[in-house]
Short mmCIF file of C-alpha atoms (C1' of nucleotides) in Angstrom, two decimals:
data_model
loop_
_atom_site.label_atom_id
_atom_site.label_comp_id
_atom_site.label_asym_id
_atom_site.label_seq_id
_atom_site.Cartn_x
_atom_site.Cartn_y
_atom_site.Cartn_z
CA UNK A 1222 119.03 171.54 35.92
CA UNK A 1223 121.17 168.32 36.95
CA UNK A 1224 122.08 165.88 34.32
CA UNK A 1225 120.62 162.88 34.14
CA UNK A 1226 122.27 159.76 32.78
CA UNK A 1227 120.83 157.57 29.68
CA UNK A 1228 120.41 154.73 31.87
CA UNK A 1229 118.33 156.63 34.14
CA UNK A 1230 116.05 158.37 31.64
CA UNK A 1231 113.05 156.01 31.64
CA UNK A 1232 112.82 156.83 35.56
CA UNK A 1233 112.19 160.46 34.72
CA UNK A 1234 109.17 159.82 32.77
CA UNK A 1235 106.74 162.95 32.37
CA UNK A 1236 109.66 165.36 33.43
CA UNK A 1237 111.82 167.67 31.46
CA UNK A 1238 115.50 166.65 31.86
CA UNK A 1239 119.10 167.35 30.60
CA UNK A 1240 121.47 164.62 29.19
CA UNK A 1241 124.94 165.41 27.81
CA UNK A 1242 126.87 162.95 25.74
CA UNK A 1243 128.06 162.17 22.31
CA UNK A 1244 126.23 162.05 18.90
CA UNK A 1245 125.86 158.17 18.35
CA UNK A 1246 123.81 157.62 15.37
CA UNK A 1247 121.34 160.17 13.34
CA UNK A 1248 118.26 158.44 11.62
CA UNK A 1249 117.06 161.32 9.75
CA UNK A 1250 113.47 160.54 8.23
CA UNK A 1251 112.31 163.94 7.37
CA UNK A 1252 109.41 165.38 9.42
CA UNK A 1253 110.35 162.72 12.41
CA UNK A 1254 113.98 162.34 13.14
CA UNK A 1255 115.84 160.05 15.71
CA UNK A 1256 119.14 160.40 17.39
CA UNK A 1257 120.79 158.38 19.80
CA UNK A 1258 122.98 160.03 22.29
CA UNK A 1259 125.91 158.10 24.16
CA UNK A 1260 126.99 158.58 27.76
CA UNK A 1261 128.84 156.20 30.20
CA UNK A 1262 125.25 155.13 31.21
CA UNK A 1263 124.71 153.65 27.38
CA UNK A 1264 122.53 155.00 24.79
CA UNK A 1265 119.11 156.91 24.70
CA UNK A 1266 116.80 157.81 21.52
CA UNK A 1267 115.95 161.49 21.34
CA UNK A 1268 113.16 162.23 18.95
CA UNK A 1269 113.58 165.46 17.08
CA UNK A 1270 110.76 167.10 14.78
CA UNK A 1271 111.84 170.76 14.95
CA UNK A 1272 113.45 171.62 11.75
CA UNK A 1273 115.60 174.47 13.48
CA UNK A 1274 116.68 171.73 16.18
CA UNK A 1275 117.67 169.20 13.34
CA UNK A 1276 119.52 171.87 11.54
CA UNK A 1277 121.84 172.33 14.63
CA UNK A 1278 123.09 169.14 13.61
CA UNK A 1279 124.01 169.52 9.91
CA UNK A 1280 127.30 169.02 8.92
CA UNK A 1281 128.20 167.62 12.28
CA UNK A 1282 129.46 163.84 12.51
CA UNK A 1283 129.24 160.95 15.04
CA UNK A 1284 130.98 162.03 18.11
CA UNK A 1285 129.64 165.48 18.45
CA UNK A 1286 129.28 166.17 22.04
CA UNK A 1287 125.75 167.44 22.83
CA UNK A 1288 123.82 168.55 25.45
CA UNK A 1289 120.15 168.06 25.16
CA UNK A 1290 117.10 169.24 27.44
CA UNK A 1291 113.75 167.78 26.55
CA UNK A 1292 110.71 165.83 27.97
CA UNK A 1293 110.85 162.02 28.92
CA UNK A 1294 108.04 159.83 27.29
CA UNK A 1295 107.60 156.30 28.12
CA UNK A 1296 107.49 154.68 24.72
CA UNK A 1297 107.27 150.97 23.97
CA UNK A 1298 108.50 151.56 20.38
CA UNK A 1299 111.83 153.13 21.65
CA UNK A 1300 114.74 151.32 22.81
CA UNK A 1301 114.99 150.93 26.45
CA UNK A 1302 111.19 151.70 26.73
CA UNK A 1303 111.68 155.73 26.96
CA UNK A 1304 112.66 158.55 24.75
CA UNK A 1305 113.52 162.23 24.94
CA UNK A 1306 110.91 164.45 22.99
CA UNK A 1307 110.83 168.27 22.25
CA UNK A 1308 114.43 168.34 22.41
CA UNK A 1309 116.65 171.58 22.75
CA UNK A 1310 120.22 170.88 21.46
CA UNK A 1311 123.12 172.74 22.14
CA UNK A 1312 126.40 171.49 20.69
CA UNK A 1313 129.11 171.59 23.16
CA UNK A 1314 131.73 170.40 20.69
CA UNK A 1315 131.12 170.18 17.16
CA UNK A 1316 132.82 167.21 15.06
CA UNK A 1317 133.16 168.15 11.26
CA UNK A 1318 135.62 165.16 10.46
CA UNK A 1319 134.10 161.86 9.43
CA UNK A 1320 135.30 159.20 11.74
CA UNK A 1321 137.92 156.63 10.61
CA UNK A 1322 135.93 153.72 11.56
CA UNK A 1323 132.29 152.93 12.25
CA UNK A 1324 131.08 153.04 16.06
CA UNK A 1325 127.49 151.92 15.63
CA UNK A 1326 128.19 148.37 14.23
CA UNK A 1327 130.64 145.63 14.76
CA UNK A 1328 134.08 146.40 14.11
CA UNK A 1329 136.25 143.89 12.34
CA UNK A 1330 138.62 141.89 14.29
CA UNK A 1331 139.95 140.03 11.58
CA UNK A 1332 143.91 139.41 12.16
CA UNK A 1333 144.36 141.50 8.66
CA UNK A 1334 142.45 144.16 9.91
CA UNK A 1335 144.02 144.51 13.53
CA UNK A 1336 145.94 147.55 12.33
CA UNK A 1337 143.05 149.59 11.76
CA UNK A 1338 141.24 148.65 14.79
CA UNK A 1339 144.12 149.32 17.07
CA UNK A 1340 145.49 152.48 15.03
CA UNK A 1341 142.02 154.07 15.76
CA UNK A 1342 141.84 152.76 19.13
CA UNK A 1343 140.64 155.91 20.92
CA UNK A 1344 137.52 156.30 18.63
CA UNK A 1345 136.89 152.26 17.97
CA UNK A 1346 136.71 151.89 21.87
CA UNK A 1347 133.74 154.12 21.59
CA UNK A 1348 131.74 151.25 19.79
CA UNK A 1349 129.72 149.62 22.80
CA UNK A 1350 130.89 146.20 21.68
CA UNK A 1351 134.41 147.21 22.03
CA UNK A 1352 133.71 148.87 25.57
CA UNK A 1353 131.98 145.78 26.39
CA UNK A 1354 135.54 143.70 26.15
CA UNK A 1355 136.98 146.09 28.84
CA UNK A 1356 134.17 146.41 31.09
CA UNK A 1357 134.51 142.42 31.58
CA UNK A 1358 138.16 142.86 31.88
CA UNK A 1359 137.45 145.49 34.78
CA UNK A 1360 134.94 142.99 36.47
CA UNK A 1361 137.54 140.18 36.03
CA UNK A 1362 140.09 142.12 37.94
CA UNK A 1363 137.48 143.16 40.38
CA UNK A 1364 136.81 139.43 40.98
CA UNK A 1365 140.21 138.92 41.60
CA UNK A 1366 140.76 141.42 43.93
CA UNK A 1367 137.39 140.31 45.90
CA UNK A 1368 138.87 136.67 45.93
CA UNK A 1369 142.32 137.74 47.43
CA UNK A 1370 140.82 139.84 50.03
CA UNK A 1371 138.17 137.17 51.12
CA UNK A 1372 141.42 135.16 51.46
CA UNK A 1373 143.07 137.69 53.72
CA UNK A 1374 145.86 138.96 50.83
CA UNK A 1375 147.35 142.41 50.73
CA UNK A 1376 147.59 144.19 47.88
CA UNK A 1377 150.90 145.90 47.21
CA UNK A 1378 152.85 147.31 44.22
CA UNK A 1379 156.54 146.52 43.55
CA UNK A 1380 158.86 148.40 41.25
CA UNK A 1381 159.14 148.02 37.59
CA UNK A 1382 162.43 149.85 37.09
CA UNK A 1383 165.14 147.29 38.24
CA UNK A 1384 168.82 147.32 38.36
CA UNK A 1385 169.30 143.85 36.91
CA UNK A 1386 167.20 140.97 35.32
CA UNK A 1387 165.25 139.19 38.25
CA UNK A 1388 165.09 135.82 36.77
CA UNK A 1389 166.43 133.87 33.49
CA UNK A 1390 165.00 133.05 30.74
CA UNK A 1391 162.97 135.97 29.09
CA UNK A 1392 164.67 138.80 27.31
CA UNK A 1393 164.57 142.30 29.36
CA UNK A 1394 164.26 145.80 27.91
CA UNK A 1395 167.31 147.85 28.94
CA UNK A 1396 167.40 151.46 29.50
CA UNK A 1397 169.66 154.20 30.46
CA UNK A 1398 169.25 155.26 34.45
CA UNK A 1399 171.16 158.33 34.95
CA UNK A 1400 173.93 156.82 33.23
CA UNK A 1401 173.58 153.37 35.04
CA UNK A 1402 172.00 150.41 33.08
CA UNK A 1403 168.36 149.62 34.43
CA UNK A 1404 165.83 147.10 33.20
CA UNK A 1405 162.15 146.92 33.20
CA UNK A 1406 160.47 144.43 35.28
CA UNK A 1407 159.76 141.11 33.54
CA UNK A 1408 158.13 139.85 36.39
CA UNK A 1409 157.26 140.70 40.36
CA UNK A 1410 159.00 137.55 41.43
CA UNK A 1411 161.42 138.40 43.80
CA UNK A 1412 159.71 141.25 45.17
CA UNK A 1413 156.66 139.20 45.87
CA UNK A 1414 158.73 136.37 47.76
CA UNK A 1415 160.31 138.89 49.75
CA UNK A 1416 156.93 140.16 50.91
CA UNK A 1417 155.73 136.84 51.91
CA UNK A 1418 158.25 137.61 55.04
CA UNK A 1419 155.97 140.65 55.84
CA UNK A 1420 152.56 139.80 54.71
CA UNK A 1421 152.63 135.93 54.30
CA UNK A 1422 149.83 136.69 51.51
CA UNK A 1423 150.40 139.28 48.69
CA UNK A 1424 149.28 140.22 45.43
CA UNK A 1425 149.40 143.01 42.86
CA UNK A 1426 147.81 143.69 39.46
CA UNK A 1427 150.52 145.27 37.45
CA UNK A 1428 152.34 145.50 34.11
CA UNK A 1429 154.99 143.10 33.22
CA UNK A 1430 157.74 143.92 30.33
CA UNK A 1431 159.15 141.16 27.85
CA UNK A 1432 161.30 142.20 25.36
CA UNK A 1433 160.91 138.76 23.44
CA UNK A 1434 160.73 139.03 19.49
CA UNK A 1435 157.37 137.09 19.46
CA UNK A 1436 154.83 137.94 16.97
CA UNK A 1437 151.92 135.66 17.68
CA UNK A 1438 148.20 136.23 18.74
CA UNK A 1439 149.35 135.47 22.57
CA UNK A 1440 152.12 137.80 23.03
CA UNK A 1441 152.59 141.24 24.00
CA UNK A 1442 155.85 143.36 25.27
CA UNK A 1443 153.77 144.82 28.05
CA UNK A 1444 150.88 142.72 29.75
CA UNK A 1445 148.99 142.67 33.08
CA UNK A 1446 150.18 140.03 35.39
CA UNK A 1447 148.43 139.35 38.71
CA UNK A 1448 151.01 138.24 40.66
CA UNK A 1449 150.29 136.36 44.03
CA UNK A 1450 152.29 134.74 46.70
CA UNK A 1451 151.19 132.84 49.87
CA UNK A 1452 153.33 131.45 52.77
CA UNK A 1453 152.93 128.30 54.88
CA UNK A 1454 151.23 126.73 51.86
CA UNK A 1455 151.37 123.37 50.30
CA UNK A 1456 151.59 122.65 46.56
CA UNK A 1457 148.09 121.09 46.71
CA UNK A 1458 146.82 124.10 48.58
CA UNK A 1459 148.30 126.25 46.40
CA UNK A 1460 146.77 124.79 43.15
CA UNK A 1461 143.22 124.71 44.91
CA UNK A 1462 143.35 128.23 45.63
CA UNK A 1463 144.36 129.11 42.09
CA UNK A 1464 141.66 126.68 40.60
CA UNK A 1465 139.33 128.32 43.04
CA UNK A 1466 139.95 131.89 41.43
CA UNK A 1467 139.29 130.78 38.11
CA UNK A 1468 135.68 129.45 39.38
CA UNK A 1469 135.35 132.46 41.06
CA UNK A 1470 136.05 135.04 38.35
CA UNK A 1471 133.77 132.99 35.81
CA UNK A 1472 130.91 133.07 38.53
CA UNK A 1473 131.33 136.82 38.86
CA UNK A 1474 131.58 137.67 35.17
CA UNK A 1475 128.41 135.68 34.49
CA UNK A 1476 126.61 137.07 37.23
CA UNK A 1477 127.34 140.71 36.42
CA UNK A 1478 128.08 140.91 32.69
CA UNK A 1479 125.19 139.53 30.90
CA UNK A 1480 124.68 141.98 28.56
CA UNK A 1481 128.21 142.31 27.66
CA UNK A 1482 129.05 138.63 27.40
CA UNK A 1483 125.76 138.42 25.01
CA UNK A 1484 127.38 141.06 22.54
CA UNK A 1485 130.28 138.59 21.90
CA UNK A 1486 128.11 135.46 22.06
CA UNK A 1487 130.26 134.36 24.98
CA UNK A 1488 130.07 130.89 26.06
CA UNK A 1489 130.36 130.02 29.81
CA UNK A 1490 133.23 127.91 30.27
CA UNK A 1491 132.66 124.49 31.64
CA UNK A 1492 135.07 123.91 34.39
CA UNK A 1493 135.59 120.74 36.90
CA UNK A 1494 136.19 121.34 40.64
CA UNK A 1495 138.98 120.94 41.46
CA UNK A 1496 140.59 121.54 37.98
CA UNK A 1497 141.99 118.32 36.83
CA UNK A 1498 145.75 117.87 36.45
CA UNK A 1499 147.64 115.74 33.90
CA UNK A 1500 151.54 115.18 34.22
CA UNK A 1501 153.26 116.63 31.20
CA UNK A 1502 154.96 113.07 30.37
CA UNK A 1503 151.46 111.72 30.24
CA UNK A 1504 150.25 114.71 27.82
CA UNK A 1505 153.13 113.66 25.59
CA UNK A 1506 152.54 110.49 25.24
CA UNK A 1507 148.46 111.06 24.55
CA UNK A 1508 149.38 113.83 22.22
CA UNK A 1509 152.10 111.80 20.27
CA UNK A 1510 149.46 108.83 20.10
CA UNK A 1511 146.61 111.06 18.92
CA UNK A 1512 148.55 113.07 16.20
CA UNK A 1513 151.56 111.37 15.36
CA UNK A 1514 153.54 114.15 16.25
CA UNK A 1515 156.41 113.03 18.49
CA UNK A 1516 157.03 115.15 21.40
CA UNK A 1517 157.74 112.41 24.07
CA UNK A 1518 160.88 113.50 26.13
CA UNK A 1519 160.30 117.30 25.45
CA UNK A 1520 160.68 119.48 28.51
CA UNK A 1521 157.64 121.86 27.54
CA UNK A 1522 154.46 121.64 25.83
CA UNK A 1523 154.28 123.08 22.13
CA UNK A 1524 151.51 125.73 21.40
CA UNK A 1525 149.47 122.87 19.32
CA UNK A 1526 149.81 120.50 22.25
CA UNK A 1527 148.52 123.08 24.67
CA UNK A 1528 145.42 123.64 22.42
CA UNK A 1529 144.96 119.85 22.08
CA UNK A 1530 145.24 118.86 25.77
CA UNK A 1531 142.74 121.48 26.48
CA UNK A 1532 140.10 119.87 23.97
CA UNK A 1533 141.17 116.68 25.33
CA UNK A 1534 140.51 117.78 28.84
CA UNK A 1535 137.03 119.29 27.58
CA UNK A 1536 136.21 116.11 26.09
CA UNK A 1537 137.30 113.41 28.77
CA UNK A 1538 137.35 115.61 32.13
CA UNK A 1539 134.61 117.93 31.32
CA UNK A 1540 136.82 120.93 32.11
CA UNK A 1541 137.84 123.76 29.79
CA UNK A 1542 140.94 124.36 32.01
CA UNK A 1543 143.64 121.96 33.16
CA UNK A 1544 146.79 121.84 34.98
CA UNK A 1545 149.95 120.67 33.47
CA UNK A 1546 152.06 118.90 36.20
CA UNK A 1547 155.38 117.35 36.91
CA UNK A 1548 157.61 119.76 34.68
CA UNK A 1549 160.98 118.17 34.29
CA UNK A 1550 163.90 119.89 36.35
CA UNK A 1551 165.78 120.60 32.90
CA UNK A 1552 163.28 123.69 32.44
CA UNK A 1553 162.77 125.02 36.10
CA UNK A 1554 163.99 128.26 37.30
CA UNK A 1555 166.51 128.35 40.00
CA UNK A 1556 163.97 129.61 42.71
CA UNK A 1557 161.44 126.74 42.04
CA UNK A 1558 160.91 123.80 44.05
CA UNK A 1559 162.38 120.17 43.22
CA UNK A 1560 159.74 117.50 44.12
CA UNK A 1561 160.96 116.03 47.17
CA UNK A 1562 159.90 112.42 46.12
CA UNK A 1563 160.81 112.66 42.49
CA UNK A 1564 163.86 114.99 41.94
CA UNK A 1565 163.36 114.92 38.24
CA UNK A 1566 160.24 117.29 38.42
CA UNK A 1567 159.49 120.63 39.85
CA UNK A 1568 156.67 121.46 41.92
CA UNK A 1569 155.20 123.38 39.30
CA UNK A 1570 151.74 123.59 37.27
CA UNK A 1571 150.69 125.45 34.44
CA UNK A 1572 146.93 126.35 34.25
CA UNK A 1573 145.73 126.12 30.70
CA UNK A 1574 142.50 127.39 29.63
CA UNK A 1575 140.74 127.02 26.28
CA UNK A 1576 144.08 126.41 24.60
CA UNK A 1577 146.74 128.95 26.17
CA UNK A 1578 148.49 129.11 29.50
CA UNK A 1579 146.85 131.86 31.59
CA UNK A 1580 148.90 131.05 34.79
CA UNK A 1581 151.91 129.54 36.02
CA UNK A 1582 151.79 127.87 39.34
CA UNK A 1583 154.91 126.72 41.10
CA UNK A 1584 156.36 126.17 44.75
CA UNK A 1585 159.37 128.13 45.49
CA UNK A 1586 162.62 126.83 47.31
CA UNK A 1587 162.25 128.44 50.84
CA UNK A 1588 165.54 127.10 52.35
CA UNK A 1589 168.35 129.60 51.85
CA UNK A 1590 171.33 127.19 51.29
CA UNK A 1591 169.58 124.94 48.78
CA UNK A 1592 168.19 128.19 46.98
CA UNK A 1593 171.78 129.48 46.88
CA UNK A 1594 173.14 126.38 45.56
CA UNK A 1595 170.43 126.11 42.96
CA UNK A 1596 171.08 129.54 41.70
CA UNK A 1597 175.26 128.82 41.41
CA UNK A 1598 174.14 125.64 39.57
CA UNK A 1599 172.72 127.74 37.15
CA UNK A 1600 175.60 130.18 36.66
CA UNK A 1601 173.82 132.72 38.66
CA UNK A 1602 175.89 135.21 41.13
CA UNK A 1603 174.32 135.32 44.71
CA UNK A 1604 176.24 138.57 45.13
CA UNK A 1605 174.97 140.52 42.03
CA UNK A 1606 172.58 143.20 42.77
CA UNK A 1607 169.48 141.48 41.30
CA UNK A 1608 170.00 138.56 43.60
CA UNK A 1609 171.46 139.73 46.77
CA UNK A 1610 168.51 141.54 48.43
CA UNK A 1611 166.46 138.85 47.07
CA UNK A 1612 168.24 136.15 49.07
CA UNK A 1613 168.66 138.19 51.97
CA UNK A 1614 164.75 137.34 52.79
CA UNK A 1615 165.51 134.13 52.67
CA UNK A 1616 168.63 134.22 55.03
CA UNK A 1617 166.33 135.97 57.57
CA UNK A 1618 163.46 133.37 57.37
CA UNK A 1619 160.92 132.67 54.70
CA UNK A 1620 158.46 129.73 55.24
CA UNK A 1621 157.39 127.38 52.66
CA UNK A 1622 155.68 129.26 49.81
CA UNK A 1623 154.33 129.35 46.28
CA UNK A 1624 152.40 131.83 44.04
CA UNK A 1625 151.50 132.33 40.75
CA UNK A 1626 151.57 134.86 37.73
CA UNK A 1627 148.43 135.10 35.66
CA UNK A 1628 148.00 136.71 32.55
CA UNK A 1629 144.73 139.11 32.78
CA UNK A 1630 144.41 139.95 28.85
CA UNK A 1631 144.83 136.17 27.99
CA UNK A 1632 142.13 135.18 30.63
CA UNK A 1633 139.71 138.09 29.35
CA UNK A 1634 140.48 136.92 25.48
CA UNK A 1635 139.47 133.11 26.37
CA UNK A 1636 136.62 134.01 28.57
CA UNK A 1637 134.95 135.92 25.76
CA UNK A 1638 136.30 133.74 22.78
CA UNK A 1639 138.55 136.36 21.17
CA UNK A 1640 141.49 135.07 19.01
CA UNK A 1641 144.20 137.46 19.74
CA UNK A 1642 145.44 138.63 23.28
CA UNK A 1643 145.62 142.20 21.42
CA UNK A 1644 141.95 142.22 20.95
CA UNK A 1645 141.41 142.20 24.99
CA UNK A 1646 143.90 145.18 25.62
CA UNK A 1647 143.26 148.80 25.44
CA UNK A 1648 146.55 149.93 23.94
CA UNK A 1649 148.65 146.88 23.24
CA UNK A 1650 152.51 146.82 22.91
CA UNK A 1651 153.97 144.44 20.80
CA UNK A 1652 157.08 143.85 18.70
CA UNK A 1653 155.54 146.06 16.02
CA UNK A 1654 153.60 148.43 17.96
CA UNK A 1655 154.57 151.26 20.56
CA UNK A 1656 151.55 153.68 19.52
CA UNK A 1657 149.01 154.71 20.24
"C1'" G B 1125 165.39 134.99 14.48
"C1'" G B 1126 163.19 131.45 10.72
"C1'" G B 1127 158.94 130.15 7.38
"C1'" C B 1128 154.27 131.38 5.16
"C1'" U B 1129 151.12 134.95 3.47
"C1'" C B 1130 148.76 139.88 2.63
"C1'" G B 1131 148.86 145.57 1.29
"C1'" U B 1132 143.01 148.26 -4.11
"C1'" A B 1133 138.40 155.12 -1.90
"C1'" G B 1134 137.43 156.68 5.43
"C1'" U B 1135 136.09 151.35 6.52
"C1'" G B 1136 135.17 146.15 4.76
"C1'" U B 1137 135.98 143.62 0.28
"C1'" A B 1138 135.77 142.06 -5.37
"C1'" G B 1139 138.71 142.46 -9.47
"C1'" C B 1140 144.51 138.84 -10.73
"C1'" G B 1141 147.43 141.15 -18.51
"C1'" G B 1142 143.27 144.73 -22.33
"C1'" U B 1143 138.31 150.92 -22.73
"C1'" U B 1144 135.97 154.89 -17.54
"C1'" A B 1145 139.11 150.13 -11.40
"C1'" A B 1146 133.40 147.01 -9.24
"C1'" C B 1147 130.21 146.40 -4.37
"C1'" A B 1148 128.85 147.00 0.46
"C1'" C B 1149 129.03 150.45 4.68
"C1'" G B 1150 130.33 155.40 5.63
"C1'" C B 1151 129.94 160.80 3.85
"C1'" C B 1152 127.25 165.07 0.93
"C1'" U B 1153 122.45 166.51 -1.41
"C1'" C B 1154 117.18 166.00 -2.17
"C1'" C B 1155 112.38 163.03 -0.76
"C1'" C B 1156 110.20 160.56 3.51
"C1'" U B 1157 106.26 161.53 10.90
"C1'" G B 1158 107.99 155.41 14.45
"C1'" U B 1159 113.00 154.66 12.85
"C1'" C B 1160 116.36 151.38 15.73
"C1'" A B 1161 122.10 147.72 10.23
"C1'" C B 1162 115.35 152.66 8.22
"C1'" G B 1163 114.14 153.14 3.10
"C1'" G B 1164 114.30 155.71 -1.93
"C1'" A B 1165 116.72 158.77 -5.84
"C1'" G B 1166 121.35 161.23 -7.09
"C1'" G B 1167 126.70 162.82 -6.06
"C1'" A B 1168 131.57 163.08 -4.27
"C1'" G B 1169 135.76 160.05 -2.88
"C1'" A B 1170 141.58 155.59 -5.09
"C1'" U B 1171 147.96 158.43 -8.51
"C1'" C B 1172 145.52 149.91 -6.69
"C1'" G B 1173 151.87 150.86 -0.25
"C1'" C B 1174 156.77 152.35 -2.86
"C1'" C B 1175 160.91 151.82 -6.60
"C1'" G B 1176 162.36 149.29 -10.71
"C1'" G B 1177 161.69 145.65 -14.57
"C1'" U B 1178 159.11 142.42 -18.51
"C1'" U B 1179 155.30 143.91 -22.25
"C1'" C B 1180 152.14 147.25 -27.48
"C1'" A B 1181 149.54 147.28 -22.73
"C1'" A B 1182 150.63 146.19 -15.51
"C1'" A B 1183 146.34 146.79 -9.84
"C1'" C B 1184 147.33 142.06 -12.16
"C1'" C B 1185 153.60 138.78 -14.44
"C1'" C B 1186 159.00 139.44 -12.24
"C1'" G B 1187 162.77 141.73 -8.54
"C1'" G B 1188 163.54 144.66 -4.67
"C1'" U B 1189 161.73 147.72 -0.38
"C1'" C B 1190 158.69 149.31 3.14
"C1'" G B 1191 154.40 148.24 6.38
"C1'" G B 1192 151.14 144.39 8.58
"C1'" G B 1193 149.30 139.32 9.63
"C1'" C B 1194 149.75 134.24 10.83
"C1'" C B 1195 152.79 130.03 12.49
"C1'" C B 1196 157.31 128.23 14.64
"C1'" G B 1197 161.07 129.19 18.26
"C1'" C B 1198 161.17 132.05 22.69
"C1'" C B 1199 157.59 133.28 26.45
"C1'" A B 1200 152.50 134.39 30.31
#
RNA sequence: GGGCUCGUAGUGUAGCGGUUAACACGCCUCCCUGUCACGGAGGAGAUCGCCGGUUCAAACCCGGUCGGGCCCGCCA
């Protein structure tokens, strides 16, 4: 007999079927008993009246792997409108140990309980509500891929084992590479720019590694970056493209993930089109005026300031996402493009969404000589292995281009309304966690 | 790296000097023919993170230590 998925059981009313899955819940009432079976399609209720069948489950815990054959009945009182009766139960894999965490009701996501949640991840993820986070994550990725493909991007994969740091700033992980020192990629930056010379438009969705000793709700040492780069593009076009992607993601997720979003009571974000922009200087002034905390003159936004400006944009600009523009050159990377009209600022925008930065969206300096000079000015050696091959691409012709690095887990966290990026990561890695 | 906090049955919490450490969920036994957070009766399960100190007496106070969390810095 062919296996039927729980989600398709109701289509087999009146027929004998076989289902396979995990014991999700036992409700033993006595003469009439209900067990709930979970498979990739969801849940199905099985009514067990035969004592001998009930007895097969004695001592077996949630998680036990079962095969059940029985007759499908349309039944209004059953969840999903159908159930399996007169079952013959076969225990495929008995589980005798009690589950370390419960999987049939919402798990605690309180910060102080995160350790339990993550230590028992393999079991906890069987919880339907936990699964929903990652179905939404998969949908976000699907939406991004679709959006890239519609815009004629080529998907690629660049190496994560590197000879040297790809850019200044973030700390890198160092490791032994057959006696030489290698690093883990802290960004696909250089490779995606090189690939502009090949495909014009490229993207990848791969891990990024940062050895930052950060212990916050927004940082991990390994996370997925959606890296994109496009040639022959103006700053305005680039910003419009990235903003369009957030719109596309939200539309897609709210179209396809209704059930999952409801499990978390996720509220659809209000987004203006185009995503509004506020220069950093103006944000500092507004924030200082509103809170009394003096940030005027600073070359970055404080975390609290990022939250504040998102609230401000929601209230005044009808958008829960906002671009921070006109970044001072004092905090720019050597490969960023300095604004042609105002040399005090770089052509960079950070996309803030519901209080956190989810993407950095800058233009790159594409002129070889200018780029080398900017590198040297920041004490970089153009001959170093980390830079040499990167610069080669420019020497042989790269058009004006720009791109972005977009944090997948932060995006999912904020779409759902979670409070820690680790909640939106299957097996998070941070300064305190390397397992499971 | 700095600051502030928290470690009590499998899980989530209460207790904050004084007999046997309490409650909920889960687990075990029994009852229960429409449950769906089933209900009812009973039961098992905790050297109160660890080490030391103060005290007649420490889960509780003090010091140290280990492990978390949150914020800042840094970063996406």
